[in-house]
Short mmCIF file of C-alpha atoms and ligand atoms in Angstrom, two decimals:
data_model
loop_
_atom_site.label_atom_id
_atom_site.label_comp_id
_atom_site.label_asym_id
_atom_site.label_seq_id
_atom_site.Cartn_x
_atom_site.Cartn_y
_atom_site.Cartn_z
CA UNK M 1 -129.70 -164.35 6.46
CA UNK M 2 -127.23 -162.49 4.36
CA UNK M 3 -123.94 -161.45 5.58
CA UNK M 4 -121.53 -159.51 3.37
CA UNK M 5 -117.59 -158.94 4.84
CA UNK M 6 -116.29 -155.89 3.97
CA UNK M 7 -112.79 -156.07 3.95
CA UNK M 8 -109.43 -156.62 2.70
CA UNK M 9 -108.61 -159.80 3.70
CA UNK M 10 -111.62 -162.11 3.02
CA UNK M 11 -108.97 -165.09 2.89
CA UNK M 12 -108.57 -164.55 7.16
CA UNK M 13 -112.75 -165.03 6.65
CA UNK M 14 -113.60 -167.44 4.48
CA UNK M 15 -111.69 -170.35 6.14
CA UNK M 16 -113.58 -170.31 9.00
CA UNK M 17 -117.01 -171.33 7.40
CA UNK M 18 -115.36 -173.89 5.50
CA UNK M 19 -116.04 -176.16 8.58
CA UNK M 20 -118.87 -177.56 10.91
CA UNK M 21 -121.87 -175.97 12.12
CA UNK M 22 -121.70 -172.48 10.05
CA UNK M 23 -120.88 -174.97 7.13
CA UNK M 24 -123.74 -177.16 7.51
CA UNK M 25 -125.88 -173.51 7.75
CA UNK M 26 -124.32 -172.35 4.50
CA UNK M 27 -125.25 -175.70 2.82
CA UNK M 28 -128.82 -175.88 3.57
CA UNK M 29 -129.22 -171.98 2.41
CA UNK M 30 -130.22 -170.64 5.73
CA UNK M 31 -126.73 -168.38 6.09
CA UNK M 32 -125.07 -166.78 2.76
CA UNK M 33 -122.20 -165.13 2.89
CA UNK M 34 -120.53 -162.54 0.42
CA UNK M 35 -116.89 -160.76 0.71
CA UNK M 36 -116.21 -156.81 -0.78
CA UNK M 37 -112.67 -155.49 -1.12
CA UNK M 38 -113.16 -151.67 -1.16
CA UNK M 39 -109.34 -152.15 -2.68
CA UNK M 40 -111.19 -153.05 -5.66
CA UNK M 41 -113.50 -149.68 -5.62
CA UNK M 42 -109.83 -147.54 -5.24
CA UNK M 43 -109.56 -144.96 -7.90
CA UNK M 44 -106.07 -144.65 -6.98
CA UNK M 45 -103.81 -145.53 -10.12
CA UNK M 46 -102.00 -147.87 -7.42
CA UNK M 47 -104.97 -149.19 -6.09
CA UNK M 48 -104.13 -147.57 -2.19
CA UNK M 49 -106.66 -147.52 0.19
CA UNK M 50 -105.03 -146.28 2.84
CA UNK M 51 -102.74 -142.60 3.52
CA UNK M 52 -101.03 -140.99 6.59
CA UNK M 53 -103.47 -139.28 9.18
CA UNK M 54 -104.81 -135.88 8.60
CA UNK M 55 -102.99 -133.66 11.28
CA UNK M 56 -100.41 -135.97 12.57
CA UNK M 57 -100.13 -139.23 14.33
CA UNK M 58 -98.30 -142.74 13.64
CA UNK M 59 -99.08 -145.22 10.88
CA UNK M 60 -101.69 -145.04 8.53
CA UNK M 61 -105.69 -144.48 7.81
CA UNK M 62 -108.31 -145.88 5.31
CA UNK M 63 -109.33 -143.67 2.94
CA UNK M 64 -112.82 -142.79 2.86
CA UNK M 65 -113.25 -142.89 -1.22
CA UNK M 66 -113.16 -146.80 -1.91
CA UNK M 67 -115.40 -147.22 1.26
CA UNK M 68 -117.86 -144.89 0.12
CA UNK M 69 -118.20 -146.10 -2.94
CA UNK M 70 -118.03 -150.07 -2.00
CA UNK M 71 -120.56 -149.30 0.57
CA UNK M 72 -123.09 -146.78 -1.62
CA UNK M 73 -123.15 -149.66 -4.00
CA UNK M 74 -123.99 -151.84 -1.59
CA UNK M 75 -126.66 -149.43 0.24
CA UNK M 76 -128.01 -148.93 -3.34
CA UNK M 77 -128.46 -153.08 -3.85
CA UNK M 78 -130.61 -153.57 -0.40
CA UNK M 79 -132.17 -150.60 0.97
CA UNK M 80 -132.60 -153.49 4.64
CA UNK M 81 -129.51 -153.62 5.14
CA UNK M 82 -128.00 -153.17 8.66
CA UNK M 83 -124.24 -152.00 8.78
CA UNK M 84 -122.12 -152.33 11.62
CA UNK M 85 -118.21 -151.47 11.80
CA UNK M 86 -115.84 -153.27 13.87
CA UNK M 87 -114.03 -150.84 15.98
CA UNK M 88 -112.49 -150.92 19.59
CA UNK M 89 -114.32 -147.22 19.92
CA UNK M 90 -117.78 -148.59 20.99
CA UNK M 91 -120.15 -150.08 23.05
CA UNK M 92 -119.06 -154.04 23.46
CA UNK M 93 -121.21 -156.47 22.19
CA UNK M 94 -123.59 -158.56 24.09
CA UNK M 95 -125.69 -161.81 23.71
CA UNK M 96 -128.91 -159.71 23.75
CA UNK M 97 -127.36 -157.76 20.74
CA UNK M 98 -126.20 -161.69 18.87
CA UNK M 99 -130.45 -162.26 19.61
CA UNK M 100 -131.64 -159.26 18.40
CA UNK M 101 -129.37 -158.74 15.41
CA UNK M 102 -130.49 -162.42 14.41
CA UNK M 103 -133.47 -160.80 13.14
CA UNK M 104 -131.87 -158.83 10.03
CA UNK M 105 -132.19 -160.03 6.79
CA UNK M 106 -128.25 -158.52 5.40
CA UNK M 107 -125.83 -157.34 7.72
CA UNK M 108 -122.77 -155.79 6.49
CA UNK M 109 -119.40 -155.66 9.01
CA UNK M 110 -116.87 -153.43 7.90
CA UNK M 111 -113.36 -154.33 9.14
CA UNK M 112 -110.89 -151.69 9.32
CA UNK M 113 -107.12 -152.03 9.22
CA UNK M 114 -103.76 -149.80 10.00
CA UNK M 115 -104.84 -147.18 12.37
CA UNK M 116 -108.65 -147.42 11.33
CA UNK M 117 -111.24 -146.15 9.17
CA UNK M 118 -111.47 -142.49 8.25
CA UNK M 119 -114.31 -141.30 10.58
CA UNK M 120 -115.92 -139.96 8.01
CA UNK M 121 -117.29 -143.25 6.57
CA UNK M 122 -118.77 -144.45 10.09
CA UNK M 123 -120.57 -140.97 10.26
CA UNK M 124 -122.06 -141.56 6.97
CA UNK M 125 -122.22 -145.10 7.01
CA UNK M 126 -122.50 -146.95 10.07
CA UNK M 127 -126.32 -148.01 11.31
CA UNK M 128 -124.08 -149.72 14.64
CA UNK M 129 -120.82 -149.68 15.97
CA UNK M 130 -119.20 -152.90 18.07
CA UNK M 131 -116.16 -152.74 19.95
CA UNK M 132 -115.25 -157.07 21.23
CA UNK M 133 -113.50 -156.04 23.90
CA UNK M 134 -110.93 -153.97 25.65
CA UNK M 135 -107.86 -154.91 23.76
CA UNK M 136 -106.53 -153.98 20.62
CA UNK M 137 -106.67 -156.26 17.46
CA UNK M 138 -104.23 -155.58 14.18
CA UNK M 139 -107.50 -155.91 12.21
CA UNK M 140 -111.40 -155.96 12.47
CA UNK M 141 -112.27 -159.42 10.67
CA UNK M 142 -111.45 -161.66 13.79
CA UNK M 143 -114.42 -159.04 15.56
CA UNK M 144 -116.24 -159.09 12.31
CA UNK M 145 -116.42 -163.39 13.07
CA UNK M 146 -117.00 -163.36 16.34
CA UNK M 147 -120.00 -161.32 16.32
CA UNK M 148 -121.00 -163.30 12.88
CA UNK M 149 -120.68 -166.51 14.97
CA UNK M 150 -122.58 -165.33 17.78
CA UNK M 151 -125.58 -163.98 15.28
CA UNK M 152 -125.57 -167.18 13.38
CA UNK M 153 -126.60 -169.47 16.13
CA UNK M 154 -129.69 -167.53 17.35
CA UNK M 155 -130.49 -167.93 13.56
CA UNK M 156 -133.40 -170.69 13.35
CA UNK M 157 -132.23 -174.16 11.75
CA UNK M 158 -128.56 -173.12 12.68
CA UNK M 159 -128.06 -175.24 15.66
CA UNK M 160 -129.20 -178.83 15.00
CA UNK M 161 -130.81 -178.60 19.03
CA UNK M 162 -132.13 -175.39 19.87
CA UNK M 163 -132.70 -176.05 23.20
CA UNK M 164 -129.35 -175.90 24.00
CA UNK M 165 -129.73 -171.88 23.48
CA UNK M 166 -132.04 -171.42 26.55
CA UNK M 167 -129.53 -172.83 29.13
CA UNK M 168 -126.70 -171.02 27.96
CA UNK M 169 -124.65 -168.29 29.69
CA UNK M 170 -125.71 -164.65 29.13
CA UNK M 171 -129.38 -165.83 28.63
CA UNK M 172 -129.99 -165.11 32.30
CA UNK M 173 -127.27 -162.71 34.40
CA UNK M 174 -125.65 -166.26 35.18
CA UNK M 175 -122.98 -167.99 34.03
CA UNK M 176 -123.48 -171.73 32.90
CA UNK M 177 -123.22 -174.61 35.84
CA UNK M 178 -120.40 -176.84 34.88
CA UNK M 179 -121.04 -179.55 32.63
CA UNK M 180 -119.76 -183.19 32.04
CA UNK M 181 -119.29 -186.38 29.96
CA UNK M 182 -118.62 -189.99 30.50
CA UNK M 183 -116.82 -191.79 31.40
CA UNK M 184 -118.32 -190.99 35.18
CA UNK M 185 -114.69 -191.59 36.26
CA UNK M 186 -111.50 -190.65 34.70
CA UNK M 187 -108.03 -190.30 36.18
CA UNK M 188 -109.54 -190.48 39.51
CA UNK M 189 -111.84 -187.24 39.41
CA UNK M 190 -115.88 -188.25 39.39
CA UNK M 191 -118.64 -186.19 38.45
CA UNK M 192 -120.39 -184.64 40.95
CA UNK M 193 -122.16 -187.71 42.95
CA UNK M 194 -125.78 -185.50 42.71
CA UNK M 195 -125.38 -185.59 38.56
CA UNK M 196 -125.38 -189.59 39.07
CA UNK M 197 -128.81 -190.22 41.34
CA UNK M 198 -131.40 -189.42 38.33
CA UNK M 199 -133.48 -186.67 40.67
CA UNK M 200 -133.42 -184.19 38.04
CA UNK M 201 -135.41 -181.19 40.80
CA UNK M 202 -131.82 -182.27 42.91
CA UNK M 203 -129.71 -181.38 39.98
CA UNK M 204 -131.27 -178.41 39.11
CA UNK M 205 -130.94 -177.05 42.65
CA UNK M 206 -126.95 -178.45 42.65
CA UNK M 207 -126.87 -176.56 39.06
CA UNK M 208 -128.39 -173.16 40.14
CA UNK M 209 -125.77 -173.62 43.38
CA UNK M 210 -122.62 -174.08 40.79
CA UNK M 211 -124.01 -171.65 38.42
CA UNK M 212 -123.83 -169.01 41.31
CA UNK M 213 -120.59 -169.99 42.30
CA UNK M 214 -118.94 -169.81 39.30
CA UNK M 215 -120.83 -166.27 38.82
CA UNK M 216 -119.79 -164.83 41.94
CA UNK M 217 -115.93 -166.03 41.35
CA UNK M 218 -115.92 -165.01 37.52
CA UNK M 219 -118.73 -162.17 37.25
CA UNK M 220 -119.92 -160.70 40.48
CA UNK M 221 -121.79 -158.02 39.15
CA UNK M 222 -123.79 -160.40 37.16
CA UNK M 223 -124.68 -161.89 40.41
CA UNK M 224 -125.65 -159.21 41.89
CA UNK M 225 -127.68 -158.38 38.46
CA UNK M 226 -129.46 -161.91 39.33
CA UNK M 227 -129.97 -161.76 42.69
CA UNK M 228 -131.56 -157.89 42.47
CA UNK M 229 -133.90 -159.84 39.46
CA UNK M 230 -135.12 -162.75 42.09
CA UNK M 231 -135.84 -160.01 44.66
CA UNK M 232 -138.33 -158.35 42.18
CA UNK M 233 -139.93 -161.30 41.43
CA UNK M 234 -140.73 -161.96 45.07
N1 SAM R 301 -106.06 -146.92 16.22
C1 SAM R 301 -107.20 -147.64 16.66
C2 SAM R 301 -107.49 -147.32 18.12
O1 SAM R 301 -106.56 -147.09 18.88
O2 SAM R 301 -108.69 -147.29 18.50
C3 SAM R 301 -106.96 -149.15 16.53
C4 SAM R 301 -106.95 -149.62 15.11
S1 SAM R 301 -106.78 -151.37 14.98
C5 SAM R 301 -105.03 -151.56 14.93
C6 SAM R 301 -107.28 -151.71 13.34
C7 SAM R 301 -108.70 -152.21 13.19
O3 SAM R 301 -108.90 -153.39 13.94
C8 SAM R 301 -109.80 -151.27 13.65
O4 SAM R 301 -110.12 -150.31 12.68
C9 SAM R 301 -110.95 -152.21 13.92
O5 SAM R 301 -111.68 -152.52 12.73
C10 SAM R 301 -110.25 -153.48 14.37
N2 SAM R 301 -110.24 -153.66 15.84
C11 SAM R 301 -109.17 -153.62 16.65
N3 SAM R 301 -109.50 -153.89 17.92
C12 SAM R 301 -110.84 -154.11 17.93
C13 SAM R 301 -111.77 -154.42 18.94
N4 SAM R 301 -111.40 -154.54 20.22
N5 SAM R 301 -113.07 -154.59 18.59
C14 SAM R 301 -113.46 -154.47 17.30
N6 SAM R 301 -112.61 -154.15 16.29
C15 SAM R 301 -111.31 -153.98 16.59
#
């Protein structure tokens, strides 16, 4: 899978797959990644990519002409590729969108800064839009990661154990039962005495109980979600 960062800051990027797991993907060839300034497609004689906002309104927009042209170019190099801009105007992203967006072959993110991206360019441009949540960040490459992160490990050969996908959170409308490590003791707080006994049906059932508690204190809805599901299948 081929990911290429547009953006102008690939330095916040780069750092973070300099390290562990994404690392180890890059190594063994199953993840490349690639970095695009559309500072460096600017035909302004100062190299700006950015100017005030068309009819009014504090601090400052990205042009649409080095974005068109970074992005034509790279439309015109791989006619599969998928490209999604980071903005907080759109539908959040999921897990089911991490699973099905590990399919692509190239996926672009575009990473907007100041005020944002002319709309212009995500008209022309964008194949998806992902907002990461309800808060506002002072640029798109820490949503551009995330959702990189997230794509990357339902990518096959990423994880070392794949397993450990199916009994995540988000792969059913409930969150993950706690989980533990030795020693079975430490500072006077055990594990749960259940974990200890070696009757794995006893655990599960103790699991599925903490996994709904956790749900209904953290994510009610997604409880509900589950519980309407289990009716169904009745
Ligand atoms: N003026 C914009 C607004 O109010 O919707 C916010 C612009 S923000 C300061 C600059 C850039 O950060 C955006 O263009 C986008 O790429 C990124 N960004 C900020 N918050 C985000 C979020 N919650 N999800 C995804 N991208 C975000």
């Amino acid at each position: 899978m081929k990911f290429t960062f547009v953006t102008l800051f690939s330095n916040l990027i780069e750092g973070y797959f300099q390290d562990s797991i994404l690392k180890r993907a890059i190594d063994k060839d199953i993840l490349h990644m690639h970095y695009l300034n559309p500072r460096d497609y600017s035909q302004n004689k100062h190299m700006k990519v950015d100017d005030t906002a068309v009819g009014g309104g504090a601090g400052m927009v990205m042009n649409p002409q080095p974005l068109y042209d970074a992005l034509r170019e790279l439309k015109s190099q791989d006619e599969d590729i998928h490209v999604v801009f980071l903005t907080p105007v759109a539908k959040p992203f999921k897990q089911n969108d991490a699973k099905r967006l590990a399919k692509k072959t190239h996926i672009a993110f575009v990473s907007g800064r100041y005020e944002g991206i002319d709309e212009r360019v995500i008209e022309e441009f964008a194949d998806e839009v992902f907002s990461i949540g309800d808060y506002i960040l002072t640029g798109g490459e820490l949503a551009a990661l995330v959702i990189c992160d997230a794509i990357s490990r339902n990518i096959e050969g990423v994880l070392g154990n794949s397993d450990s996908l199916d009994v995540e959170s988000f792969e059913t409308p409930l969150l993950e039962a706690p989980s533990f490590s030795k020693p079975k003791n430490y500072e006077h707080k055990s594990v749960p005495s259940e974990y200890l006994k070696g009757n794995h049906s006893r655990i599960r059932s103790l699991k599925l109980a903490l996994s709904e508690c956790k749900t209904q204190f953290f994510r009610p809805e997604q409880l509900l979600k589950h519980r309407t599901r289990k009716s169904y299948e009745k």
